[in-house]
């Protein structure tokens, strides 16, 4: 099968699975945004995905996002940075990014506010929460998120739209579902305790192996990479 046809078919399959998972939990497919993670593929494959109608693309490394965003500047793509952003790359990255899923430290919060203010832009972000408790992973511990939100409340150029999390082990769907549920419950608790104005509508959770259970637990953004490239020789 031709490459672009395979991509269209994979995209249609994933979209159908998203719709089915949403319907199963009484949600609308329109409430779940597919972020296609293009970190494994070159610019031309990313272009084919956009041409097939997928306009939310995610990268985990800032430099790769810069490269692809420049090459695909003619397309109406909303870029998502889903990996760690070093402070010294903020200035170049923020103008390109529609949503930063990885607000993962207080230091970065201050850097984002400073840089966005300098550039005269608004940054949309998600607080990354280390829901698996794996010490090698980035993100705030669940009990640190309230303080992180308090720090963001003083940042006029940073709008926090919700929370992002990753499940601990691939293949253990029960554990993933528990971890995603814990992220949703944390969000619901913060809504009640922090401020009525803070609705935190977005929950970014779920990847190729676990996006269906993530949708069941309330994901509004799923970050799917490898599943979209099944059958392609990369
Ligand atoms: C790579 C990556 C994904 C996509 O993973 P797949 O299993 O290939 O779907 C999602 N989220 C983050 C943070 C990633 O780094």
Tab-separated table of C-alpha atoms and ligand atoms in Angstrom:
chain	number	residue	atom	x	y	z
A	1	UNK	CA	0.000	0.000	0.000
A	2	UNK	CA	1.172	3.474	-0.820
A	3	UNK	CA	2.478	5.497	2.132
A	4	UNK	CA	-0.134	8.235	2.141
A	5	UNK	CA	-2.953	5.748	1.780
A	6	UNK	CA	-1.632	3.766	4.746
A	7	UNK	CA	-1.465	6.950	6.816
A	8	UNK	CA	-5.054	7.852	5.901
A	9	UNK	CA	-6.184	4.369	6.816
A	10	UNK	CA	-4.343	4.359	10.176
A	11	UNK	CA	-5.719	7.802	10.975
A	12	UNK	CA	-9.263	6.675	10.174
A	13	UNK	CA	-8.833	3.604	12.392
A	14	UNK	CA	-7.522	5.619	15.343
A	15	UNK	CA	-10.284	8.201	14.950
A	16	UNK	CA	-12.867	5.409	14.933
A	17	UNK	CA	-11.327	3.885	18.079
A	18	UNK	CA	-11.448	7.290	19.760
A	19	UNK	CA	-15.106	7.694	18.786
A	20	UNK	CA	-15.946	4.201	20.044
A	21	UNK	CA	-14.156	4.729	23.361
A	22	UNK	CA	-15.905	8.075	23.815
A	23	UNK	CA	-19.313	6.581	23.016
A	24	UNK	CA	-18.704	3.740	25.490
A	25	UNK	CA	-18.362	6.240	28.304
A	26	UNK	CA	-21.185	8.478	27.168
A	27	UNK	CA	-18.872	11.155	25.821
A	28	UNK	CA	-18.806	12.849	22.445
A	29	UNK	CA	-15.911	12.134	20.088
A	30	UNK	CA	-15.717	15.884	19.564
A	31	UNK	CA	-14.585	16.246	23.179
A	32	UNK	CA	-11.383	14.272	22.508
A	33	UNK	CA	-8.640	15.840	20.414
A	34	UNK	CA	-6.146	13.587	18.690
A	35	UNK	CA	-2.606	14.925	18.909
A	36	UNK	CA	-0.544	13.000	16.369
A	37	UNK	CA	2.960	12.558	17.728
A	38	UNK	CA	5.371	12.895	14.814
A	39	UNK	CA	8.658	12.419	16.681
A	40	UNK	CA	9.352	9.106	14.905
A	41	UNK	CA	8.806	10.367	11.368
A	42	UNK	CA	10.254	12.858	8.932
A	43	UNK	CA	8.668	16.065	7.787
A	44	UNK	CA	7.072	14.507	4.724
A	45	UNK	CA	5.177	11.919	6.748
A	46	UNK	CA	4.032	14.682	9.096
A	47	UNK	CA	2.885	16.618	6.034
A	48	UNK	CA	0.899	13.603	4.826
A	49	UNK	CA	-0.854	13.386	8.211
A	50	UNK	CA	-1.812	17.048	8.037
A	51	UNK	CA	-2.998	16.582	4.473
A	52	UNK	CA	-5.180	13.712	5.706
A	53	UNK	CA	-6.882	16.159	8.068
A	54	UNK	CA	-4.925	15.836	11.306
A	55	UNK	CA	-3.915	19.368	12.272
A	56	UNK	CA	-2.794	18.833	15.861
A	57	UNK	CA	0.786	17.575	15.784
A	58	UNK	CA	3.060	16.879	18.751
A	59	UNK	CA	6.818	16.705	19.191
A	60	UNK	CA	8.778	15.858	22.312
A	61	UNK	CA	11.984	17.748	21.450
A	62	UNK	CA	12.009	21.500	20.905
A	63	UNK	CA	14.648	21.419	18.145
A	64	UNK	CA	12.653	18.893	16.149
A	65	UNK	CA	9.504	20.969	16.593
A	66	UNK	CA	11.389	24.045	15.270
A	67	UNK	CA	12.537	22.079	12.253
A	68	UNK	CA	9.151	20.621	11.349
A	69	UNK	CA	7.230	23.816	12.101
A	70	UNK	CA	9.489	25.701	9.682
A	71	UNK	CA	9.148	23.058	6.972
A	72	UNK	CA	5.345	22.882	7.360
A	73	UNK	CA	4.726	26.603	7.881
A	74	UNK	CA	2.364	26.628	4.891
A	75	UNK	CA	-0.108	24.353	6.732
A	76	UNK	CA	-2.600	25.294	9.494
A	77	UNK	CA	-0.965	23.094	12.121
A	78	UNK	CA	-1.390	23.523	15.861
A	79	UNK	CA	1.873	22.343	17.430
A	80	UNK	CA	2.008	20.652	20.819
A	81	UNK	CA	5.235	20.320	22.759
A	82	UNK	CA	4.838	17.144	24.817
A	83	UNK	CA	8.400	16.805	26.164
A	84	UNK	CA	10.651	18.729	28.501
A	85	UNK	CA	11.419	22.341	27.589
A	86	UNK	CA	14.783	23.632	28.781
A	87	UNK	CA	14.600	27.265	29.853
A	88	UNK	CA	17.161	28.346	27.256
A	89	UNK	CA	14.942	27.067	24.433
A	90	UNK	CA	11.769	28.837	25.568
A	91	UNK	CA	12.254	32.002	23.514
A	92	UNK	CA	12.462	30.184	20.223
A	93	UNK	CA	9.815	27.583	21.062
A	94	UNK	CA	6.928	29.520	22.591
A	95	UNK	CA	5.889	31.470	19.481
A	96	UNK	CA	5.519	28.171	17.588
A	97	UNK	CA	3.534	26.198	20.130
A	98	UNK	CA	-0.247	26.147	20.515
A	99	UNK	CA	-0.187	24.098	23.703
A	100	UNK	CA	2.725	23.226	25.979
A	101	UNK	CA	1.857	19.931	27.693
A	102	UNK	CA	4.979	19.858	29.832
A	103	UNK	CA	4.988	22.674	32.365
A	104	UNK	CA	7.059	20.598	34.765
A	105	UNK	CA	8.834	22.862	37.263
A	106	UNK	CA	8.433	26.132	39.144
A	107	UNK	CA	11.589	27.375	37.493
A	108	UNK	CA	10.043	26.791	34.071
A	109	UNK	CA	6.826	28.586	35.135
A	110	UNK	CA	8.860	31.705	35.952
A	111	UNK	CA	10.846	31.405	32.728
A	112	UNK	CA	7.650	31.015	30.667
A	113	UNK	CA	6.120	34.123	32.206
A	114	UNK	CA	9.276	36.183	31.695
A	115	UNK	CA	9.727	35.099	28.074
A	116	UNK	CA	6.057	35.326	27.079
A	117	UNK	CA	5.877	38.797	28.592
A	118	UNK	CA	9.018	39.857	26.649
A	119	UNK	CA	7.578	38.475	23.431
A	120	UNK	CA	4.124	39.942	24.070
A	121	UNK	CA	2.384	36.580	23.687
A	122	UNK	CA	0.112	34.311	25.723
A	123	UNK	CA	1.270	30.769	26.443
A	124	UNK	CA	-1.298	27.988	26.836
A	125	UNK	CA	0.002	25.213	29.052
A	126	UNK	CA	-0.753	22.055	31.000
A	127	UNK	CA	0.827	21.163	34.315
A	128	UNK	CA	2.680	17.871	33.873
A	129	UNK	CA	2.001	15.571	36.805
A	130	UNK	CA	4.171	12.588	37.631
A	131	UNK	CA	1.285	10.181	38.222
A	132	UNK	CA	3.401	7.040	38.109
A	133	UNK	CA	5.767	8.154	40.864
A	134	UNK	CA	8.724	7.141	38.697
A	135	UNK	CA	11.598	9.323	39.904
A	136	UNK	CA	13.176	9.419	36.432
A	137	UNK	CA	10.106	11.097	34.937
A	138	UNK	CA	9.533	14.837	34.704
A	139	UNK	CA	6.600	16.592	36.292
A	140	UNK	CA	5.215	17.756	39.602
A	141	UNK	CA	4.276	15.239	42.271
A	142	UNK	CA	0.488	15.245	42.744
A	143	UNK	CA	0.810	17.033	46.092
A	144	UNK	CA	2.872	19.832	44.505
A	145	UNK	CA	0.342	20.774	41.843
A	146	UNK	CA	-1.668	23.146	44.010
A	147	UNK	CA	1.456	25.219	44.718
A	148	UNK	CA	2.371	25.154	41.019
A	149	UNK	CA	-1.067	26.530	40.158
A	150	UNK	CA	-0.625	29.229	42.776
A	151	UNK	CA	2.644	30.228	41.090
A	152	UNK	CA	0.866	30.331	37.711
A	153	UNK	CA	-1.912	32.503	39.112
A	154	UNK	CA	0.591	35.363	39.254
A	155	UNK	CA	1.632	34.900	35.633
A	156	UNK	CA	-0.381	37.148	33.332
A	157	UNK	CA	1.055	35.566	30.170
A	158	UNK	CA	0.607	31.909	31.097
A	159	UNK	CA	-2.805	30.257	30.966
A	160	UNK	CA	-3.019	26.804	32.475
A	161	UNK	CA	-5.711	24.776	30.747
A	162	UNK	CA	-5.373	21.497	32.620
A	163	UNK	CA	-3.123	18.587	33.516
A	164	UNK	CA	-0.962	16.099	31.631
A	165	UNK	CA	0.194	12.672	32.759
A	166	UNK	CA	1.792	9.461	31.526
A	167	UNK	CA	1.066	5.949	32.768
A	168	UNK	CA	3.940	4.031	34.308
A	169	UNK	CA	4.276	0.749	32.464
A	170	UNK	CA	3.355	-0.099	28.972
A	171	UNK	CA	1.022	-3.047	28.727
A	172	UNK	CA	-0.534	-2.858	32.179
A	173	UNK	CA	-3.888	-1.320	31.303
A	174	UNK	CA	-5.361	-1.717	34.790
A	175	UNK	CA	-2.521	0.271	36.291
A	176	UNK	CA	-2.793	2.862	33.519
A	177	UNK	CA	-6.498	3.253	34.133
A	178	UNK	CA	-5.947	3.759	37.865
A	179	UNK	CA	-3.276	6.364	37.194
A	180	UNK	CA	-5.454	8.236	34.690
A	181	UNK	CA	-8.353	8.150	37.155
A	182	UNK	CA	-6.068	9.616	39.802
A	183	UNK	CA	-5.176	12.496	37.472
A	184	UNK	CA	-8.846	13.224	36.820
A	185	UNK	CA	-9.643	13.071	40.534
A	186	UNK	CA	-6.749	15.435	41.250
A	187	UNK	CA	-8.129	17.854	38.672
A	188	UNK	CA	-11.620	17.634	40.160
A	189	UNK	CA	-10.242	18.257	43.660
A	190	UNK	CA	-8.208	21.266	42.512
A	191	UNK	CA	-11.277	22.745	40.846
A	192	UNK	CA	-13.010	22.712	44.201
A	193	UNK	CA	-10.133	23.885	46.378
A	194	UNK	CA	-8.081	26.361	44.345
A	195	UNK	CA	-10.538	28.727	42.709
A	196	UNK	CA	-13.915	28.655	41.011
A	197	UNK	CA	-12.327	30.517	38.105
A	198	UNK	CA	-9.864	27.711	37.493
A	199	UNK	CA	-11.741	25.080	35.484
A	200	UNK	CA	-8.754	23.083	34.157
A	201	UNK	CA	-10.835	21.701	31.267
A	202	UNK	CA	-8.061	19.735	29.564
A	203	UNK	CA	-6.681	16.329	30.554
A	204	UNK	CA	-3.838	15.163	28.291
A	205	UNK	CA	-3.444	11.443	28.875
A	206	UNK	CA	-3.221	8.298	26.787
A	207	UNK	CA	-0.782	7.109	24.122
A	208	UNK	CA	-0.943	4.374	21.460
A	209	UNK	CA	-1.190	1.558	23.989
A	210	UNK	CA	-3.615	3.104	26.446
A	211	UNK	CA	-5.645	5.900	24.854
A	212	UNK	CA	-8.889	3.950	25.092
A	213	UNK	CA	-8.730	3.641	28.880
A	214	UNK	CA	-7.573	7.269	29.069
A	215	UNK	CA	-10.713	8.373	27.221
A	216	UNK	CA	-12.792	6.296	29.607
A	217	UNK	CA	-11.191	8.260	32.457
A	218	UNK	CA	-11.844	11.651	30.904
A	219	UNK	CA	-8.948	12.446	28.547
A	220	UNK	CA	-9.634	15.449	26.319
A	221	UNK	CA	-6.303	15.171	24.477
A	222	UNK	CA	-4.723	11.848	23.503
A	223	UNK	CA	-1.127	11.802	22.266
A	224	UNK	CA	-0.835	9.008	19.725
A	225	UNK	CA	2.361	8.266	17.818
A	226	UNK	CA	3.388	4.763	16.793
A	227	UNK	CA	-0.141	3.471	16.123
A	228	UNK	CA	-0.502	6.022	13.306
A	229	UNK	CA	2.593	4.694	11.556
A	230	UNK	CA	1.802	0.974	11.637
A	231	UNK	CA	2.844	-0.683	8.416
A	232	UNK	CA	5.175	2.115	7.313
A	233	UNK	CA	8.856	1.473	6.919
A	234	UNK	CA	10.341	4.379	8.831
B	1	LIG	C1	6.294	9.524	22.265
B	1	LIG	C2	5.253	10.069	23.162
B	1	LIG	C3	3.905	9.772	22.930
B	1	LIG	C4	3.419	8.840	21.829
B	1	LIG	O1	3.746	7.535	22.151
B	1	LIG	P1	3.186	6.278	21.300
B	1	LIG	O2	3.214	5.169	22.262
B	1	LIG	O3	4.123	6.110	20.170
B	1	LIG	O4	1.819	6.599	20.869
B	1	LIG	C5	2.962	10.348	23.775
B	1	LIG	N1	3.327	11.171	24.793
B	1	LIG	C6	4.611	11.475	25.041
B	1	LIG	C7	4.937	12.374	26.172
B	1	LIG	C8	5.614	10.934	24.236
B	1	LIG	O5	6.892	11.239	24.504
